[in-house]
Amino acid sequence: LPSELGRLSNLISFNCFYCQLQGTLPTEVGAWTKLSNLQLEANHIHGAIPTEIGQLTNLQFLDLRFNDFDPGPIPSVIFRLTQLKKLSLAFLPFGGPLRIPSDLSTNLTNLVHLDFSEMGLTGTIPTELSFWTPSITSLSLASNRFSGTIPTEIGTLTWLTDIILDVNDLTGSLPSELGNLTHLTTLSLGSNSQLNVHDIPPELARLMRENGINLCEDIQINHCL
């Protein structure tokens, strides 16, 4: 990606997925202060995500899936893009514990879609999601190595329609607080061998009947249909 792209200071949207882009993401992207949409899915971009991406304060859609960025933790600057509505980093090598910076002054109140699938994330699902993403409707943390129980705080994310937690190492029982998610239509929990999906709390069982949710126990079942 040429550094000359930084001259496009009036750029509002940059979509280039499956474009066979190579090289690094230049620091000059910080000049795109009017940008609202950056989708670079499925290219060959490598190196680090530049901290200058934090200057894109109008960014609403960020999709960097399927690229070759350097391994490491999720760049903390991404958590400071407070206008984001969609954030997808799936299949990027940002493994390790999912740590949300404790000094965030503003939460991602506009975020509705979060996809952190197949990133090598470990540890427990952070309870901070409940206040960091209060308006989220779609949450995908599938194909990681999350352990521990499903946090009860997820029951405060009352706009959720889709929870995708397939292929992790989750344990324990399903929290009754899931029954608070009145908009929920998809609950996908396949291939968590130590997760007790058979003793369904009555609150969740009632919601499943009302919303027509079939609990997905098998990863081969397509989103619980």
Short mmCIF file of N, CA and C in Angstrom, two decimals, residues 64-151:
data_model
loop_
_atom_site.label_atom_id
_atom_site.label_comp_id
_atom_site.label_asym_id
_atom_site.label_seq_id
_atom_site.Cartn_x
_atom_site.Cartn_y
_atom_site.Cartn_z
N LEU A 64 -10.81 -5.98 9.06
CA LEU A 64 -9.44 -6.32 8.66
C LEU A 64 -9.23 -7.83 8.61
N ARG A 65 -10.29 -8.60 8.56
CA ARG A 65 -10.19 -10.06 8.57
C ARG A 65 -9.28 -10.61 7.48
N PHE A 66 -8.72 -11.79 7.78
CA PHE A 66 -7.98 -12.55 6.78
C PHE A 66 -6.83 -11.75 6.16
N ASN A 67 -5.97 -11.22 7.02
CA ASN A 67 -4.74 -10.59 6.57
C ASN A 67 -3.57 -11.21 7.33
N ASP A 68 -2.39 -10.68 7.14
CA ASP A 68 -1.17 -11.29 7.68
C ASP A 68 -0.46 -10.37 8.67
N PHE A 69 -1.23 -9.66 9.47
CA PHE A 69 -0.63 -8.75 10.44
C PHE A 69 0.25 -9.51 11.44
N ASP A 70 1.18 -8.79 12.03
CA ASP A 70 2.09 -9.40 13.01
C ASP A 70 1.32 -9.94 14.20
N PRO A 71 1.75 -11.10 14.74
CA PRO A 71 1.12 -11.63 15.95
C PRO A 71 1.32 -10.70 17.13
N GLY A 72 0.39 -10.79 18.06
CA GLY A 72 0.49 -9.98 19.27
C GLY A 72 -0.90 -9.69 19.81
N PRO A 73 -0.98 -8.91 20.86
CA PRO A 73 -2.30 -8.56 21.39
C PRO A 73 -3.04 -7.62 20.45
N ILE A 74 -4.35 -7.54 20.62
CA ILE A 74 -5.14 -6.59 19.82
C ILE A 74 -4.64 -5.18 20.12
N PRO A 75 -4.29 -4.41 19.11
CA PRO A 75 -3.80 -3.05 19.36
C PRO A 75 -4.82 -2.24 20.16
N SER A 76 -4.40 -1.69 21.28
CA SER A 76 -5.34 -1.01 22.18
C SER A 76 -5.97 0.21 21.53
N VAL A 77 -5.29 0.78 20.53
CA VAL A 77 -5.84 1.97 19.88
C VAL A 77 -7.18 1.69 19.23
N ILE A 78 -7.42 0.44 18.82
CA ILE A 78 -8.69 0.09 18.18
C ILE A 78 -9.86 0.27 19.14
N PHE A 79 -9.61 0.00 20.42
CA PHE A 79 -10.68 0.12 21.41
C PHE A 79 -11.08 1.58 21.65
N ARG A 80 -10.33 2.51 21.08
CA ARG A 80 -10.60 3.94 21.30
C ARG A 80 -11.34 4.58 20.12
N LEU A 81 -11.72 3.76 19.14
CA LEU A 81 -12.48 4.26 18.00
C LEU A 81 -13.96 4.24 18.37
N THR A 82 -14.38 5.28 19.04
CA THR A 82 -15.66 5.26 19.75
C THR A 82 -16.88 5.34 18.85
N GLN A 83 -16.70 5.63 17.55
CA GLN A 83 -17.84 5.70 16.64
C GLN A 83 -18.11 4.37 15.94
N LEU A 84 -17.31 3.36 16.22
CA LEU A 84 -17.45 2.09 15.51
C LEU A 84 -18.83 1.47 15.70
N LYS A 85 -19.37 0.97 14.58
CA LYS A 85 -20.59 0.19 14.60
C LYS A 85 -20.30 -1.29 14.32
N LYS A 86 -19.29 -1.52 13.49
CA LYS A 86 -18.89 -2.89 13.16
C LYS A 86 -17.38 -3.01 13.31
N LEU A 87 -16.95 -4.06 14.01
CA LEU A 87 -15.52 -4.33 14.20
C LEU A 87 -15.28 -5.81 13.97
N SER A 88 -14.51 -6.12 12.95
CA SER A 88 -14.19 -7.52 12.65
C SER A 88 -12.69 -7.69 12.48
N LEU A 89 -12.12 -8.49 13.36
CA LEU A 89 -10.70 -8.84 13.30
C LEU A 89 -10.52 -10.35 13.19
N ALA A 90 -11.53 -11.04 12.77
CA ALA A 90 -11.51 -12.50 12.73
C ALA A 90 -10.34 -13.02 11.91
N PHE A 91 -9.78 -14.13 12.37
CA PHE A 91 -8.69 -14.82 11.68
C PHE A 91 -7.39 -14.02 11.66
N LEU A 92 -7.25 -13.05 12.53
CA LEU A 92 -5.98 -12.35 12.69
C LEU A 92 -5.24 -12.94 13.90
N PRO A 93 -3.91 -12.90 13.91
CA PRO A 93 -3.13 -13.60 14.95
C PRO A 93 -2.96 -12.78 16.23
N PHE A 94 -4.06 -12.23 16.71
CA PHE A 94 -4.00 -11.39 17.91
C PHE A 94 -4.41 -12.21 19.13
N GLY A 95 -3.64 -13.26 19.41
CA GLY A 95 -3.98 -14.20 20.45
C GLY A 95 -3.68 -13.69 21.85
N GLY A 96 -3.91 -14.59 22.81
CA GLY A 96 -3.72 -14.24 24.21
C GLY A 96 -5.01 -13.75 24.83
N PRO A 97 -4.95 -13.32 26.07
CA PRO A 97 -6.16 -12.84 26.75
C PRO A 97 -6.75 -11.62 26.06
N LEU A 98 -8.07 -11.55 26.06
CA LEU A 98 -8.77 -10.39 25.51
C LEU A 98 -8.83 -9.33 26.61
N ARG A 99 -7.97 -8.33 26.48
CA ARG A 99 -7.88 -7.29 27.50
C ARG A 99 -8.41 -5.97 26.94
N ILE A 100 -9.42 -5.46 27.59
CA ILE A 100 -9.98 -4.17 27.24
C ILE A 100 -9.32 -3.13 28.12
N PRO A 101 -8.69 -2.11 27.54
CA PRO A 101 -7.96 -1.13 28.35
C PRO A 101 -8.81 -0.56 29.48
N SER A 102 -8.25 -0.52 30.68
CA SER A 102 -9.00 -0.08 31.86
C SER A 102 -9.18 1.43 31.91
N ASP A 103 -8.42 2.15 31.09
CA ASP A 103 -8.47 3.62 31.15
C ASP A 103 -9.33 4.23 30.05
N LEU A 104 -10.18 3.42 29.43
CA LEU A 104 -11.04 3.96 28.38
C LEU A 104 -11.98 5.01 28.98
N SER A 105 -11.99 6.19 28.37
CA SER A 105 -12.87 7.25 28.87
C SER A 105 -14.27 7.16 28.27
N THR A 106 -14.40 6.48 27.12
CA THR A 106 -15.69 6.35 26.45
C THR A 106 -15.83 4.92 25.95
N ASN A 107 -17.00 4.35 26.17
CA ASN A 107 -17.27 3.01 25.69
C ASN A 107 -17.71 3.05 24.23
N LEU A 108 -17.75 1.87 23.60
CA LEU A 108 -18.19 1.79 22.21
C LEU A 108 -19.72 1.66 22.18
N THR A 109 -20.38 2.74 22.49
CA THR A 109 -21.83 2.72 22.63
C THR A 109 -22.55 2.51 21.32
N ASN A 110 -21.86 2.70 20.19
CA ASN A 110 -22.49 2.53 18.88
C ASN A 110 -22.24 1.15 18.28
N LEU A 111 -21.37 0.36 18.89
CA LEU A 111 -20.98 -0.92 18.31
C LEU A 111 -22.14 -1.92 18.35
N VAL A 112 -22.48 -2.47 17.19
CA VAL A 112 -23.55 -3.46 17.12
C VAL A 112 -23.05 -4.82 16.65
N HIS A 113 -21.90 -4.86 15.99
CA HIS A 113 -21.39 -6.13 15.45
C HIS A 113 -19.92 -6.28 15.83
N LEU A 114 -19.62 -7.36 16.55
CA LEU A 114 -18.24 -7.64 16.96
C LEU A 114 -17.89 -9.07 16.59
N ASP A 115 -16.86 -9.23 15.76
CA ASP A 115 -16.42 -10.55 15.34
C ASP A 115 -14.93 -10.72 15.64
N PHE A 116 -14.67 -11.48 16.71
CA PHE A 116 -13.30 -11.82 17.11
C PHE A 116 -13.11 -13.33 16.99
N SER A 117 -13.62 -13.93 15.93
CA SER A 117 -13.54 -15.38 15.75
C SER A 117 -12.14 -15.81 15.32
N GLU A 118 -11.74 -16.99 15.77
CA GLU A 118 -10.52 -17.67 15.33
C GLU A 118 -9.30 -16.76 15.35
N MET A 119 -9.03 -16.23 16.53
CA MET A 119 -7.88 -15.34 16.71
C MET A 119 -6.87 -15.88 17.71
N GLY A 120 -7.14 -17.04 18.30
CA GLY A 120 -6.24 -17.58 19.30
C GLY A 120 -6.40 -16.92 20.67
N LEU A 121 -7.56 -16.33 20.92
CA LEU A 121 -7.80 -15.66 22.20
C LEU A 121 -7.93 -16.69 23.32
N THR A 122 -7.42 -16.35 24.49
CA THR A 122 -7.40 -17.28 25.62
C THR A 122 -7.96 -16.59 26.86
N GLY A 123 -7.97 -17.35 27.95
CA GLY A 123 -8.48 -16.80 29.20
C GLY A 123 -9.99 -16.82 29.23
N THR A 124 -10.56 -16.03 30.12
CA THR A 124 -12.01 -15.98 30.25
C THR A 124 -12.59 -14.87 29.37
N ILE A 125 -13.87 -15.00 29.07
CA ILE A 125 -14.56 -13.93 28.35
C ILE A 125 -14.69 -12.75 29.31
N PRO A 126 -14.15 -11.59 28.95
CA PRO A 126 -14.12 -10.48 29.91
C PRO A 126 -15.51 -9.96 30.26
N THR A 127 -15.75 -9.77 31.54
CA THR A 127 -17.03 -9.22 31.99
C THR A 127 -17.21 -7.78 31.52
N GLU A 128 -16.09 -7.12 31.18
CA GLU A 128 -16.16 -5.72 30.74
C GLU A 128 -16.96 -5.53 29.46
N LEU A 129 -17.20 -6.62 28.72
CA LEU A 129 -18.00 -6.50 27.51
C LEU A 129 -19.36 -5.89 27.81
N SER A 130 -19.87 -6.12 29.02
CA SER A 130 -21.22 -5.69 29.36
C SER A 130 -21.36 -4.18 29.36
N PHE A 131 -20.30 -3.45 29.72
CA PHE A 131 -20.39 -1.99 29.69
C PHE A 131 -19.60 -1.38 28.54
N TRP A 132 -18.69 -2.15 27.95
CA TRP A 132 -17.91 -1.64 26.84
C TRP A 132 -18.74 -1.60 25.56
N THR A 133 -19.66 -2.56 25.39
CA THR A 133 -20.47 -2.65 24.16
C THR A 133 -21.95 -2.74 24.52
N PRO A 134 -22.54 -1.73 25.11
CA PRO A 134 -23.91 -1.84 25.62
C PRO A 134 -24.98 -2.01 24.56
N SER A 135 -24.69 -1.65 23.29
CA SER A 135 -25.70 -1.71 22.24
C SER A 135 -25.49 -2.86 21.27
N ILE A 136 -24.59 -3.76 21.57
CA ILE A 136 -24.22 -4.82 20.63
C ILE A 136 -25.39 -5.75 20.35
N THR A 137 -25.51 -6.14 19.06
CA THR A 137 -26.54 -7.10 18.67
C THR A 137 -25.96 -8.44 18.24
N SER A 138 -24.73 -8.44 17.72
CA SER A 138 -24.11 -9.68 17.24
C SER A 138 -22.71 -9.83 17.84
N LEU A 139 -22.51 -10.92 18.57
CA LEU A 139 -21.23 -11.19 19.24
C LEU A 139 -20.71 -12.55 18.83
N SER A 140 -19.56 -12.57 18.16
CA SER A 140 -18.95 -13.83 17.75
C SER A 140 -17.54 -13.93 18.31
N LEU A 141 -17.35 -14.94 19.18
CA LEU A 141 -16.04 -15.24 19.74
C LEU A 141 -15.69 -16.69 19.46
N ALA A 142 -16.19 -17.23 18.36
CA ALA A 142 -16.04 -18.64 18.03
C ALA A 142 -14.60 -19.01 17.71
N SER A 143 -14.30 -20.29 17.89
CA SER A 143 -13.02 -20.89 17.47
C SER A 143 -11.82 -20.19 18.08
N ASN A 144 -11.91 -19.94 19.38
CA ASN A 144 -10.78 -19.45 20.16
C ASN A 144 -10.46 -20.48 21.23
N ARG A 145 -9.83 -20.04 22.31
CA ARG A 145 -9.53 -20.96 23.41
C ARG A 145 -10.01 -20.35 24.74
N PHE A 146 -11.17 -19.71 24.68
CA PHE A 146 -11.74 -19.16 25.90
C PHE A 146 -12.09 -20.29 26.87
N SER A 147 -11.80 -20.06 28.13
CA SER A 147 -12.09 -21.04 29.17
C SER A 147 -12.98 -20.38 30.22
N GLY A 148 -13.33 -21.15 31.24
CA GLY A 148 -14.18 -20.62 32.29
C GLY A 148 -15.64 -20.60 31.87
N THR A 149 -16.45 -19.95 32.65
CA THR A 149 -17.88 -19.93 32.43
C THR A 149 -18.30 -18.76 31.54
N ILE A 150 -19.50 -18.86 31.00
CA ILE A 150 -20.09 -17.73 30.29
C ILE A 150 -20.46 -16.68 31.34
N PRO A 151 -19.94 -15.46 31.25
CA PRO A 151 -20.19 -14.48 32.31
C PRO A 151 -21.66 -14.10 32.42
#
